[in-house]
Tab-separated table of C-alpha atoms in Angstrom:
chain	number	residue	atom	x	y	z
A	1	UNK	CA	-17.835	2.376	0.664
A	2	UNK	CA	-17.361	5.009	3.379
A	3	UNK	CA	-18.398	2.455	6.013
A	4	UNK	CA	-15.769	0.031	4.723
A	5	UNK	CA	-13.114	2.758	4.814
A	6	UNK	CA	-13.899	3.239	8.513
A	7	UNK	CA	-13.640	-0.523	9.066
A	8	UNK	CA	-10.237	-0.501	7.396
A	9	UNK	CA	-9.136	2.290	9.737
A	10	UNK	CA	-10.579	0.629	12.850
A	11	UNK	CA	-8.582	-2.552	12.228
A	12	UNK	CA	-5.444	-0.700	13.332
A	13	UNK	CA	-6.738	-0.261	16.878
A	14	UNK	CA	-5.562	-3.660	18.102
A	15	UNK	CA	-2.646	-4.195	15.743
A	16	UNK	CA	0.276	-3.244	17.991
A	17	UNK	CA	-1.020	-5.292	20.924
A	18	UNK	CA	-1.622	-8.328	18.696
A	19	UNK	CA	1.914	-8.192	17.278
A	20	UNK	CA	3.308	-8.333	20.813
A	21	UNK	CA	0.833	-10.985	21.961
A	22	UNK	CA	1.674	-13.346	19.106
A	23	UNK	CA	5.403	-12.492	19.231
A	24	UNK	CA	5.440	-11.433	15.589
A	25	UNK	CA	8.123	-8.740	15.763
A	26	UNK	CA	10.878	-11.173	14.728
A	27	UNK	CA	9.137	-11.737	11.386
A	28	UNK	CA	9.365	-8.046	10.585
A	29	UNK	CA	13.161	-7.732	10.930
A	30	UNK	CA	13.967	-8.307	7.247
A	31	UNK	CA	10.971	-6.297	5.925
A	32	UNK	CA	11.917	-3.366	8.177
A	33	UNK	CA	15.475	-3.496	6.794
A	34	UNK	CA	14.063	-3.544	3.247
A	35	UNK	CA	11.828	-0.595	4.132
A	36	UNK	CA	14.664	1.510	5.553
A	37	UNK	CA	17.092	0.810	2.686
A	38	UNK	CA	14.421	1.479	0.051
A	39	UNK	CA	13.323	4.716	1.734
A	40	UNK	CA	16.910	6.010	1.952
A	41	UNK	CA	17.633	5.141	-1.682
A	42	UNK	CA	14.455	6.767	-3.022
A	43	UNK	CA	14.797	9.745	-0.668
A	44	UNK	CA	18.340	10.561	-1.766
A	45	UNK	CA	17.400	10.123	-5.422
A	46	UNK	CA	14.350	12.362	-5.020
A	47	UNK	CA	16.411	15.068	-3.328
A	48	UNK	CA	18.785	15.169	-6.272
A	49	UNK	CA	16.081	15.162	-8.944
A	50	UNK	CA	13.481	17.610	-7.591
A	51	UNK	CA	15.355	20.773	-8.713
A	52	UNK	CA	16.065	19.272	-12.140
A	53	UNK	CA	12.399	18.485	-12.711
A	54	UNK	CA	11.437	21.969	-11.528
A	55	UNK	CA	13.845	23.586	-13.992
A	56	UNK	CA	12.604	21.352	-16.805
A	57	UNK	CA	8.990	22.339	-16.172
A	58	UNK	CA	9.873	26.048	-15.908
A	59	UNK	CA	11.642	25.911	-19.291
A	60	UNK	CA	8.224	25.435	-20.894
A	61	UNK	CA	7.387	29.092	-20.052
A	62	UNK	CA	8.771	31.071	-23.040
A	63	UNK	CA	8.083	34.631	-21.797
A	64	UNK	CA	10.081	36.838	-19.452
A	65	UNK	CA	7.121	38.197	-17.525
A	66	UNK	CA	6.029	35.862	-14.743
A	67	UNK	CA	9.097	33.691	-15.280
A	68	UNK	CA	10.186	33.832	-11.639
A	69	UNK	CA	6.719	32.991	-10.347
A	70	UNK	CA	6.330	30.120	-12.790
A	71	UNK	CA	9.774	28.784	-11.819
A	72	UNK	CA	8.817	28.838	-8.124
A	73	UNK	CA	5.557	27.034	-8.827
A	74	UNK	CA	7.347	24.568	-11.096
A	75	UNK	CA	9.881	23.703	-8.403
A	76	UNK	CA	7.037	23.071	-5.952
A	77	UNK	CA	5.180	20.903	-8.457
A	78	UNK	CA	8.429	19.093	-9.260
A	79	UNK	CA	8.793	18.234	-5.577
A	80	UNK	CA	5.212	16.910	-5.464
A	81	UNK	CA	5.835	14.792	-8.555
A	82	UNK	CA	8.972	13.316	-6.995
A	83	UNK	CA	7.220	12.640	-3.673
A	84	UNK	CA	4.206	11.049	-5.376
A	85	UNK	CA	6.255	8.805	-7.664
A	86	UNK	CA	8.716	8.072	-4.844
A	87	UNK	CA	5.883	6.895	-2.568
A	88	UNK	CA	4.445	4.764	-5.352
A	89	UNK	CA	7.776	3.059	-6.019
A	90	UNK	CA	8.594	2.720	-2.324
A	91	UNK	CA	5.411	0.969	-1.310
A	92	UNK	CA	5.369	-1.455	-4.234
A	93	UNK	CA	9.052	-2.353	-3.807
A	94	UNK	CA	8.780	-3.088	-0.087
A	95	UNK	CA	5.469	-4.944	-0.399
A	96	UNK	CA	6.757	-7.102	-3.254
A	97	UNK	CA	10.063	-8.018	-1.605
A	98	UNK	CA	8.456	-8.534	1.816
A	99	UNK	CA	5.781	-10.964	0.591
A	100	UNK	CA	7.539	-14.197	1.702
A	101	UNK	CA	8.032	-12.727	5.191
A	102	UNK	CA	4.538	-11.278	5.558
A	103	UNK	CA	2.648	-14.413	4.518
A	104	UNK	CA	3.674	-16.306	7.702
A	105	UNK	CA	2.626	-13.296	9.794
A	106	UNK	CA	-0.774	-13.249	8.125
A	107	UNK	CA	-1.166	-16.996	8.589
A	108	UNK	CA	-0.393	-16.829	12.312
A	109	UNK	CA	-2.989	-14.083	12.703
A	110	UNK	CA	-5.513	-16.220	10.837
A	111	UNK	CA	-4.832	-19.197	13.110
A	112	UNK	CA	-5.203	-16.938	16.155
A	113	UNK	CA	-8.543	-15.557	14.947
A	114	UNK	CA	-10.043	-18.864	13.821
A	115	UNK	CA	-8.455	-21.285	16.273
A	116	UNK	CA	-7.939	-23.688	13.363
A	117	UNK	CA	-4.499	-24.633	12.082
A	118	UNK	CA	-5.553	-27.104	9.393
A	119	UNK	CA	-7.214	-24.933	6.757
A	120	UNK	CA	-6.979	-26.244	3.215
A	121	UNK	CA	-4.744	-23.395	2.077
A	122	UNK	CA	-2.954	-23.125	-1.215
A	123	UNK	CA	0.553	-24.371	-0.454
A	124	UNK	CA	3.219	-22.028	-1.810
A	125	UNK	CA	6.984	-21.872	-1.445
A	126	UNK	CA	9.181	-18.883	-0.576
A	127	UNK	CA	9.911	-18.353	-4.278
A	128	UNK	CA	6.227	-18.589	-5.233
A	129	UNK	CA	5.255	-16.077	-2.553
A	130	UNK	CA	7.980	-13.720	-3.753
A	131	UNK	CA	6.851	-14.043	-7.376
A	132	UNK	CA	3.214	-13.529	-6.358
A	133	UNK	CA	4.219	-10.353	-4.487
A	134	UNK	CA	6.233	-9.076	-7.452
A	135	UNK	CA	3.459	-9.886	-9.914
A	136	UNK	CA	0.704	-8.219	-7.874
A	137	UNK	CA	2.776	-5.123	-7.190
A	138	UNK	CA	4.039	-4.783	-10.763
A	139	UNK	CA	0.430	-4.928	-11.919
A	140	UNK	CA	-0.608	-2.345	-9.312
A	141	UNK	CA	2.396	-0.139	-10.069
A	142	UNK	CA	1.494	0.066	-13.753
A	143	UNK	CA	-2.163	0.869	-13.059
A	144	UNK	CA	-1.311	3.400	-10.359
A	145	UNK	CA	1.132	5.269	-12.595
A	146	UNK	CA	-1.452	5.413	-15.405
A	147	UNK	CA	-3.912	7.026	-13.000
A	148	UNK	CA	-1.402	9.211	-11.168
A	149	UNK	CA	0.226	10.958	-14.141
A	150	UNK	CA	-3.021	12.613	-15.372
A	151	UNK	CA	-3.823	13.639	-11.792
A	152	UNK	CA	-0.404	15.310	-11.476
A	153	UNK	CA	-1.101	17.281	-14.648
A	154	UNK	CA	-4.282	18.626	-13.012
A	155	UNK	CA	-2.081	20.307	-10.400
A	156	UNK	CA	-1.382	23.062	-12.915
A	157	UNK	CA	-5.066	24.063	-12.781
A	158	UNK	CA	-5.972	26.375	-9.844
A	159	UNK	CA	-8.679	25.151	-7.422
A	160	UNK	CA	-8.884	21.789	-9.201
A	161	UNK	CA	-5.389	21.012	-7.924
A	162	UNK	CA	-6.785	20.915	-4.375
A	163	UNK	CA	-9.159	18.086	-5.278
A	164	UNK	CA	-6.462	16.338	-7.295
A	165	UNK	CA	-4.288	16.136	-4.160
A	166	UNK	CA	-7.076	14.357	-2.258
A	167	UNK	CA	-7.693	12.012	-5.177
A	168	UNK	CA	-3.969	11.274	-5.456
A	169	UNK	CA	-3.854	10.418	-1.747
A	170	UNK	CA	-6.817	8.024	-2.027
A	171	UNK	CA	-5.324	6.283	-5.075
A	172	UNK	CA	-2.057	5.807	-3.169
A	173	UNK	CA	-4.002	4.472	-0.193
A	174	UNK	CA	-6.018	1.985	-2.269
A	175	UNK	CA	-2.998	0.302	-3.801
A	176	UNK	CA	-1.158	0.198	-0.472
A	177	UNK	CA	-4.135	-1.524	1.141
A	178	UNK	CA	-4.414	-3.841	-1.863
A	179	UNK	CA	-0.878	-5.133	-1.336
A	180	UNK	CA	-1.395	-5.598	2.402
A	181	UNK	CA	-4.611	-7.570	1.920
A	182	UNK	CA	-2.993	-9.897	-0.617
A	183	UNK	CA	-0.665	-11.368	2.004
A	184	UNK	CA	-3.764	-13.134	3.354
A	185	UNK	CA	-5.561	-13.635	0.054
A	186	UNK	CA	-2.488	-15.361	-1.409
A	187	UNK	CA	-3.313	-18.487	0.596
A	188	UNK	CA	-6.940	-18.611	-0.504
A	189	UNK	CA	-7.154	-17.180	-4.004
A	190	UNK	CA	-5.345	-17.288	-7.277
A	191	UNK	CA	-4.096	-14.024	-8.774
A	192	UNK	CA	-7.286	-12.957	-10.595
A	193	UNK	CA	-9.588	-13.990	-7.759
A	194	UNK	CA	-7.552	-11.868	-5.364
A	195	UNK	CA	-7.902	-8.831	-7.635
A	196	UNK	CA	-11.683	-9.314	-7.765
A	197	UNK	CA	-11.917	-9.689	-3.970
A	198	UNK	CA	-10.054	-6.436	-3.306
A	199	UNK	CA	-12.178	-4.593	-5.863
A	200	UNK	CA	-15.270	-5.784	-4.012
A	201	UNK	CA	-13.887	-4.431	-0.735
A	202	UNK	CA	-11.987	-1.441	-2.080
A	203	UNK	CA	-13.149	0.648	0.889
A	204	UNK	CA	-11.310	-1.688	3.274
A	205	UNK	CA	-8.174	-1.358	1.140
A	206	UNK	CA	-8.430	2.445	1.127
A	207	UNK	CA	-8.931	2.583	4.902
A	208	UNK	CA	-5.896	0.388	5.483
A	209	UNK	CA	-3.830	2.376	2.987
A	210	UNK	CA	-4.748	5.758	4.488
A	211	UNK	CA	-2.933	4.884	7.713
A	212	UNK	CA	-0.109	3.306	5.687
A	213	UNK	CA	0.516	6.611	3.875
A	214	UNK	CA	0.085	8.722	7.039
A	215	UNK	CA	2.619	6.571	8.890
A	216	UNK	CA	5.187	7.377	6.228
A	217	UNK	CA	4.850	11.062	7.140
A	218	UNK	CA	6.378	10.279	10.551
A	219	UNK	CA	10.183	10.669	10.241
A	220	UNK	CA	12.189	7.444	10.757
A	221	UNK	CA	9.633	5.746	13.026
A	222	UNK	CA	7.087	5.672	10.206
A	223	UNK	CA	9.157	3.533	7.838
A	224	UNK	CA	9.892	1.134	10.707
A	225	UNK	CA	6.292	0.653	11.856
A	226	UNK	CA	4.461	0.966	8.548
A	227	UNK	CA	4.656	-2.704	7.529
A	228	UNK	CA	4.083	-4.312	10.961
A	229	UNK	CA	0.997	-2.222	11.719
A	230	UNK	CA	-0.532	-2.097	8.242
A	231	UNK	CA	-0.030	-5.788	7.453
A	232	UNK	CA	-1.442	-6.833	10.838
A	233	UNK	CA	-4.462	-4.558	10.420
A	234	UNK	CA	-5.069	-5.812	6.875
A	235	UNK	CA	-4.760	-9.439	7.971
A	236	UNK	CA	-7.243	-8.929	10.807
A	237	UNK	CA	-9.835	-7.417	8.517
A	238	UNK	CA	-9.257	-9.718	5.538
A	239	UNK	CA	-9.626	-12.878	7.638
A	240	UNK	CA	-12.906	-11.514	8.994
A	241	UNK	CA	-14.159	-10.818	5.460
A	242	UNK	CA	-13.193	-14.311	4.317
A	243	UNK	CA	-15.121	-15.788	7.238
A	244	UNK	CA	-18.163	-13.667	6.476
A	245	UNK	CA	-18.113	-14.964	2.905
A	246	UNK	CA	-17.813	-18.563	4.082
A	247	UNK	CA	-14.287	-18.938	2.708
A	248	UNK	CA	-12.929	-20.307	5.992
A	249	UNK	CA	-14.797	-23.534	6.455
A	250	UNK	CA	-15.047	-25.239	9.828
A	251	UNK	CA	-13.720	-22.202	11.678
A	252	UNK	CA	-15.073	-19.306	13.616
A	253	UNK	CA	-13.448	-15.938	14.061
A	254	UNK	CA	-12.905	-15.207	17.717
A	255	UNK	CA	-13.710	-11.807	19.154
A	256	UNK	CA	-10.579	-10.097	20.489
């Protein structure tokens, strides 16, 4: 799996140049707007809730001794909880709502890589692509929250909380990469087949998602570039995987 994670990371190397070459920036206008509005909404909400969550957690400590220390730690943990849940909600909201706009981007990249414009794709409308995006991301949101909540509880345990942070990051990355890969898979697979494909190549999804999450750490610029770069990288790698599995008949992936 480690090798696949590296492949997922490497796919970003030619993403920016390919977006410019294929003149894809215009397709990202609406998704970028969705990304900015969603980030601002979640950010402002998180800012207002972090202290409240910290105070709620600190109220669990019934003794006077160590109260101040526990309150400080609780506020910090409250902030982590808000950031973690905020990132989860953010990525699934923008990936779901951006699905109808990202599918054409993915298709243009596929045509560029294969040189074939007449693949026997599943034909879907704007509404179907939107529903597919919502369905996939609602499914992923539920599973991610079920995994994330126990991991957040581990943060109260010294030493173990260090490993829980790494695990939390990788879980976030996997589901981000999952959503990005599905923009390509949507044309080739039904819902369940897409889930099975990503599970098979979970390393690719994690590699793609790692950069996705890291981009969000860059103020302002990150939320603008996160979808263009991550979707392009995921499309590049997913098309290659489909070709390797013989899913793209009568086409050959060109070497960039």
